[in-house]
GROMACS .gro file of C-alpha atoms in nm:
model
  205
    1MET     CA    1   0.023   0.002  -0.059
    2GLY     CA    2   0.126   0.329  -0.115
    3CYS     CA    3   0.291   0.562   0.211
    4LEU     CA    4   0.018   0.844   0.126
    5LYS     CA    5  -0.279   0.634   0.113
    6PHE     CA    6  -0.107   0.510   0.480
    7ILE     CA    7  -0.103   0.845   0.602
    8ILE     CA    8  -0.465   0.989   0.506
    9LYS     CA    9  -0.613   0.626   0.686
   10VAL     CA   10  -0.365   0.725   1.007
   11ILE     CA   11  -0.515   1.078   1.039
   12ILE     CA   12  -0.864   0.898   1.004
   13VAL     CA   13  -0.809   0.714   1.343
   14VAL     CA   14  -0.632   1.012   1.466
   15LEU     CA   15  -0.944   1.231   1.407
   16ALA     CA   16  -1.206   0.932   1.512
   17ILE     CA   17  -1.047   0.864   1.845
   18ILE     CA   18  -1.178   1.190   1.936
   19GLY     CA   19  -1.559   1.137   1.794
   20PHE     CA   20  -1.526   1.155   1.381
   21LYS     CA   21  -1.880   0.985   1.372
   22SER     CA   22  -1.976   1.069   1.078
   23LEU     CA   23  -1.637   1.130   0.909
   24GLY     CA   24  -1.712   0.831   0.670
   25GLY     CA   25  -1.399   0.732   0.584
   26TRP     CA   26  -1.162   0.645   0.286
   27ASP     CA   27  -1.422   0.738   0.031
   28TRP     CA   28  -1.467   1.068   0.182
   29VAL     CA   29  -1.125   1.125   0.213
   30VAL     CA   30  -1.059   1.028  -0.193
   31THR     CA   31  -1.330   1.242  -0.254
   32HIS     CA   32  -1.209   1.586  -0.069
   33TRP     CA   33  -0.823   1.516  -0.048
   34HIS     CA   34  -0.658   1.740  -0.326
   35PHE     CA   35  -0.361   1.548  -0.404
   36PHE     CA   36  -0.197   1.754  -0.716
   37GLU     CA   37  -0.292   2.106  -0.437
   38LYS     CA   38  -0.040   2.181  -0.211
   39PRO     CA   39  -0.097   2.421  -0.021
   40THR     CA   40   0.264   2.601   0.125
   41GLN     CA   41   0.333   2.598   0.521
   42GLU     CA   42   0.296   2.908   0.505
   43GLU     CA   43  -0.068   2.915   0.355
   44LEU     CA   44  -0.127   2.621   0.560
   45ILE     CA   45  -0.064   2.823   0.889
   46GLU     CA   46  -0.247   3.126   0.818
   47LYS     CA   47  -0.522   2.910   0.713
   48SER     CA   48  -0.539   2.778   1.101
   49ARG     CA   49  -0.475   3.057   1.294
   50ASP     CA   50  -0.838   3.017   1.431
   51VAL     CA   51  -0.781   2.629   1.533
   52ALA     CA   52  -0.441   2.760   1.626
   53ASP     CA   53  -0.146   2.944   1.585
   54PHE     CA   54   0.141   2.671   1.471
   55SER     CA   55   0.426   2.916   1.381
   56LYS     CA   56   0.660   2.850   1.617
   57ILE     CA   57   0.595   2.480   1.560
   58PRO     CA   58   0.992   2.291   1.497
   59GLU     CA   59   1.130   2.274   1.145
   60GLU     CA   60   1.070   1.885   1.166
   61TYR     CA   61   0.687   1.869   1.224
   62GLU     CA   62   0.463   1.971   0.889
   63ILE     CA   63   0.102   2.091   0.872
   64SER     CA   64  -0.039   1.826   0.631
   65LYS     CA   65  -0.458   1.927   0.708
   66SER     CA   66  -0.673   2.242   0.781
   67THR     CA   67  -1.047   2.173   0.729
   68ASN     CA   68  -1.350   2.126   0.807
   69ILE     CA   69  -1.436   1.836   0.841
   70LEU     CA   70  -1.831   1.769   0.869
   71GLY     CA   71  -1.870   2.048   1.077
   72TYR     CA   72  -1.531   1.924   1.279
   73ARG     CA   73  -1.311   2.188   1.236
   74ALA     CA   74  -0.938   2.002   1.284
   75VAL     CA   75  -0.585   2.076   1.173
   76VAL     CA   76  -0.354   1.817   1.145
   77ALA     CA   77   0.037   1.792   1.168
   78GLU     CA   78   0.301   1.501   1.141
   79HIS     CA   79   0.633   1.485   1.264
   80GLU     CA   80   0.868   1.387   0.943
   81ALA     CA   81   1.090   1.135   1.057
   82THR     CA   82   0.869   0.942   1.247
   83GLY     CA   83   0.511   0.998   1.005
   84GLN     CA   84   0.366   1.063   1.431
   85LYS     CA   85   0.054   1.242   1.376
   86LEU     CA   86  -0.052   1.502   1.566
   87ALA     CA   87  -0.392   1.678   1.566
   88VAL     CA   88  -0.587   1.994   1.754
   89VAL     CA   89  -0.970   2.047   1.690
   90ASN     CA   90  -1.234   2.298   1.791
   91GLU     CA   91  -1.455   2.176   2.061
   92ASN     CA   92  -1.825   2.155   1.893
   93LYS     CA   93  -2.157   2.067   2.055
   94THR     CA   94  -2.031   1.655   1.985
   95ILE     CA   95  -1.688   1.700   2.079
   96LYS     CA   96  -1.735   1.812   2.455
   97LEU     CA   97  -1.405   1.730   2.695
   98SER     CA   98  -1.241   1.950   2.976
   99ALA     CA   99  -0.958   1.896   3.175
  100ASP     CA  100  -1.215   1.737   3.476
  101ASP     CA  101  -1.270   1.482   3.260
  102PHE     CA  102  -0.904   1.375   3.368
  103LYS     CA  103  -1.007   1.289   3.674
  104ASN     CA  104  -1.201   1.057   3.848
  105ASN     CA  105  -1.224   0.801   3.536
  106GLN     CA  106  -1.439   1.070   3.327
  107LEU     CA  107  -1.253   1.110   2.999
  108GLU     CA  108  -1.177   0.649   2.951
  109LYS     CA  109  -1.610   0.625   2.954
  110LYS     CA  110  -1.639   0.938   2.744
  111ILE     CA  111  -1.421   0.830   2.547
  112ASN     CA  112  -1.539   0.443   2.532
  113ALA     CA  113  -1.868   0.554   2.509
  114ILE     CA  114  -1.756   0.744   2.111
  115ASN     CA  115  -1.583   0.392   2.003
  116GLU     CA  116  -1.940   0.253   2.060
  117LYS     CA  117  -2.120   0.513   1.820
  118LEU     CA  118  -1.781   0.412   1.606
  119SER     CA  119  -1.797   0.029   1.618
  120TYR     CA  120  -2.053  -0.003   1.307
  121GLN     CA  121  -1.723   0.223   1.102
  122TYR     CA  122  -1.546  -0.027   0.900
  123ILE     CA  123  -1.179   0.151   1.058
  124HIS     CA  124  -1.256   0.200   1.415
  125VAL     CA  125  -1.100   0.165   1.729
  126GLU     CA  126  -1.100  -0.076   1.953
  127ASN     CA  127  -1.010  -0.185   2.313
  128PHE     CA  128  -0.908   0.149   2.434
  129LYS     CA  129  -0.742   0.211   2.685
  130ILE     CA  130  -0.588   0.475   2.938
  131THR     CA  131  -0.197   0.403   3.100
  132LYS     CA  132  -0.093   0.647   3.239
  133GLN     CA  133  -0.170   1.041   3.263
  134GLY     CA  134   0.002   1.346   3.378
  135THR     CA  135   0.025   1.704   3.281
  136MET     CA  136   0.271   1.910   2.973
  137LYS     CA  137   0.326   2.248   2.788
  138ALA     CA  138   0.014   2.378   2.581
  139MET     CA  139  -0.024   2.710   2.472
  140GLY     CA  140   0.101   2.852   2.727
  141GLN     CA  141  -0.058   2.606   3.054
  142SER     CA  142  -0.022   2.390   3.204
  143VAL     CA  143  -0.255   2.068   3.111
  144PRO     CA  144  -0.370   1.768   3.126
  145PHE     CA  145  -0.268   1.451   2.922
  146ALA     CA  146  -0.399   1.132   2.905
  147ARG     CA  147  -0.123   0.864   2.757
  148PHE     CA  148  -0.362   0.576   2.528
  149LYS     CA  149  -0.323   0.256   2.374
  150ALA     CA  150  -0.609   0.143   2.170
  151ASP     CA  151  -0.685  -0.153   1.847
  152VAL     CA  152  -0.776  -0.088   1.529
  153THR     CA  153  -0.954  -0.247   1.255
  154ASN     CA  154  -0.920  -0.244   0.870
  155LEU     CA  155  -0.591  -0.157   0.811
  156PRO     CA  156  -0.206  -0.252   0.760
  157VAL     CA  157  -0.172  -0.053   1.154
  158LYS     CA  158  -0.269  -0.283   1.483
  159GLU     CA  159  -0.181  -0.134   1.733
  160ILE     CA  160  -0.202   0.281   1.778
  161GLU     CA  161  -0.052   0.428   2.097
  162GLY     CA  162  -0.072   0.788   2.143
  163LEU     CA  163  -0.244   1.044   2.420
  164ILE     CA  164  -0.531   1.290   2.466
  165SER     CA  165  -0.535   1.662   2.611
  166VAL     CA  166  -0.744   1.960   2.649
  167VAL     CA  167  -0.636   2.274   2.602
  168LYS     CA  168  -0.829   2.644   2.719
  169ASP     CA  169  -0.747   2.911   2.425
  170LYS     CA  170  -0.718   3.280   2.482
  171ASN     CA  171  -1.144   3.326   2.462
  172GLY     CA  172  -1.182   2.988   2.730
  173LYS     CA  173  -1.288   2.747   2.386
  174ASN     CA  174  -1.256   2.411   2.479
  175LYS     CA  175  -0.956   2.249   2.175
  176ILE     CA  176  -0.885   1.877   2.246
  177LEU     CA  177  -0.516   1.800   2.166
  178VAL     CA  178  -0.430   1.457   2.002
  179ALA     CA  179  -0.155   1.275   1.895
  180ALA     CA  180  -0.112   0.885   1.754
  181ASN     CA  181   0.182   0.682   1.595
  182GLN     CA  182   0.186   0.301   1.573
  183GLY     CA  183   0.242   0.099   1.883
  184ASP     CA  184   0.619   0.103   1.850
  185LYS     CA  185   0.682   0.387   1.687
  186TYR     CA  186   0.495   0.627   1.940
  187SER     CA  187   0.709   0.924   2.108
  188GLN     CA  188   0.557   1.109   2.375
  189ILE     CA  189   0.913   1.313   2.388
  190ILE     CA  190   0.772   1.402   1.954
  191SER     CA  191   0.404   1.499   2.126
  192GLU     CA  192   0.565   1.730   2.428
  193GLN     CA  193   0.818   1.921   2.142
  194PHE     CA  194   0.494   2.013   1.940
  195PHE     CA  195   0.197   2.135   2.157
  196LYS     CA  196   0.436   2.336   2.363
  197MET     CA  197   0.535   2.522   2.040
  198VAL     CA  198   0.152   2.564   1.943
  199GLN     CA  199  -0.008   2.843   2.076
  200SER     CA  200  -0.384   3.017   2.091
  201GLY     CA  201  -0.492   3.156   1.762
  202ASP     CA  202  -0.748   3.458   1.596
  203GLU     CA  203  -1.081   3.233   1.684
  204LYS     CA  204  -1.326   3.514   1.769
  205SER     CA  205  -1.515   3.484   2.115
   0.00000   0.00000   0.00000
């Protein structure tokens, strides 16, 4: 399977973890992904300012997609050397996570409920398990994160690892942060280095 198709499918999984229950999988991506019209990094960073300010991310990271997907505003980046995916998503009526959800097992319960809704999709996540919790820097704040492991159906990659986090922007709106990679390739250092350089963007209150 080609590298580009693999990258796109892993992005689908990253987004699915945070609740893209209407994503529609590979067919949607084939229809909407413009393979030969890749914007410059400067254009993608400017386009992404309503989600966050990515202008200070290190050179080894690249914004790969800044898009609206069926009501979800998301920006997906990639660590070029490892293929690790990192996403920042605007909270909406369907996706609602807060820092409080990282206490008393609420986060795992919420995500498991989302995964149950996703179980009918061709590509979906199973056996989601939180393995560790802690704090990291994002948008100049100390924010909670949870490390996870999950199995993936119908992809060459059978297991992924990553993190999920929530941070409030300067307007008090929650942003959901997600990173993921193949289980044996995931790096917490790569995730934390990226998210600590992400700043609050220009979203209107």
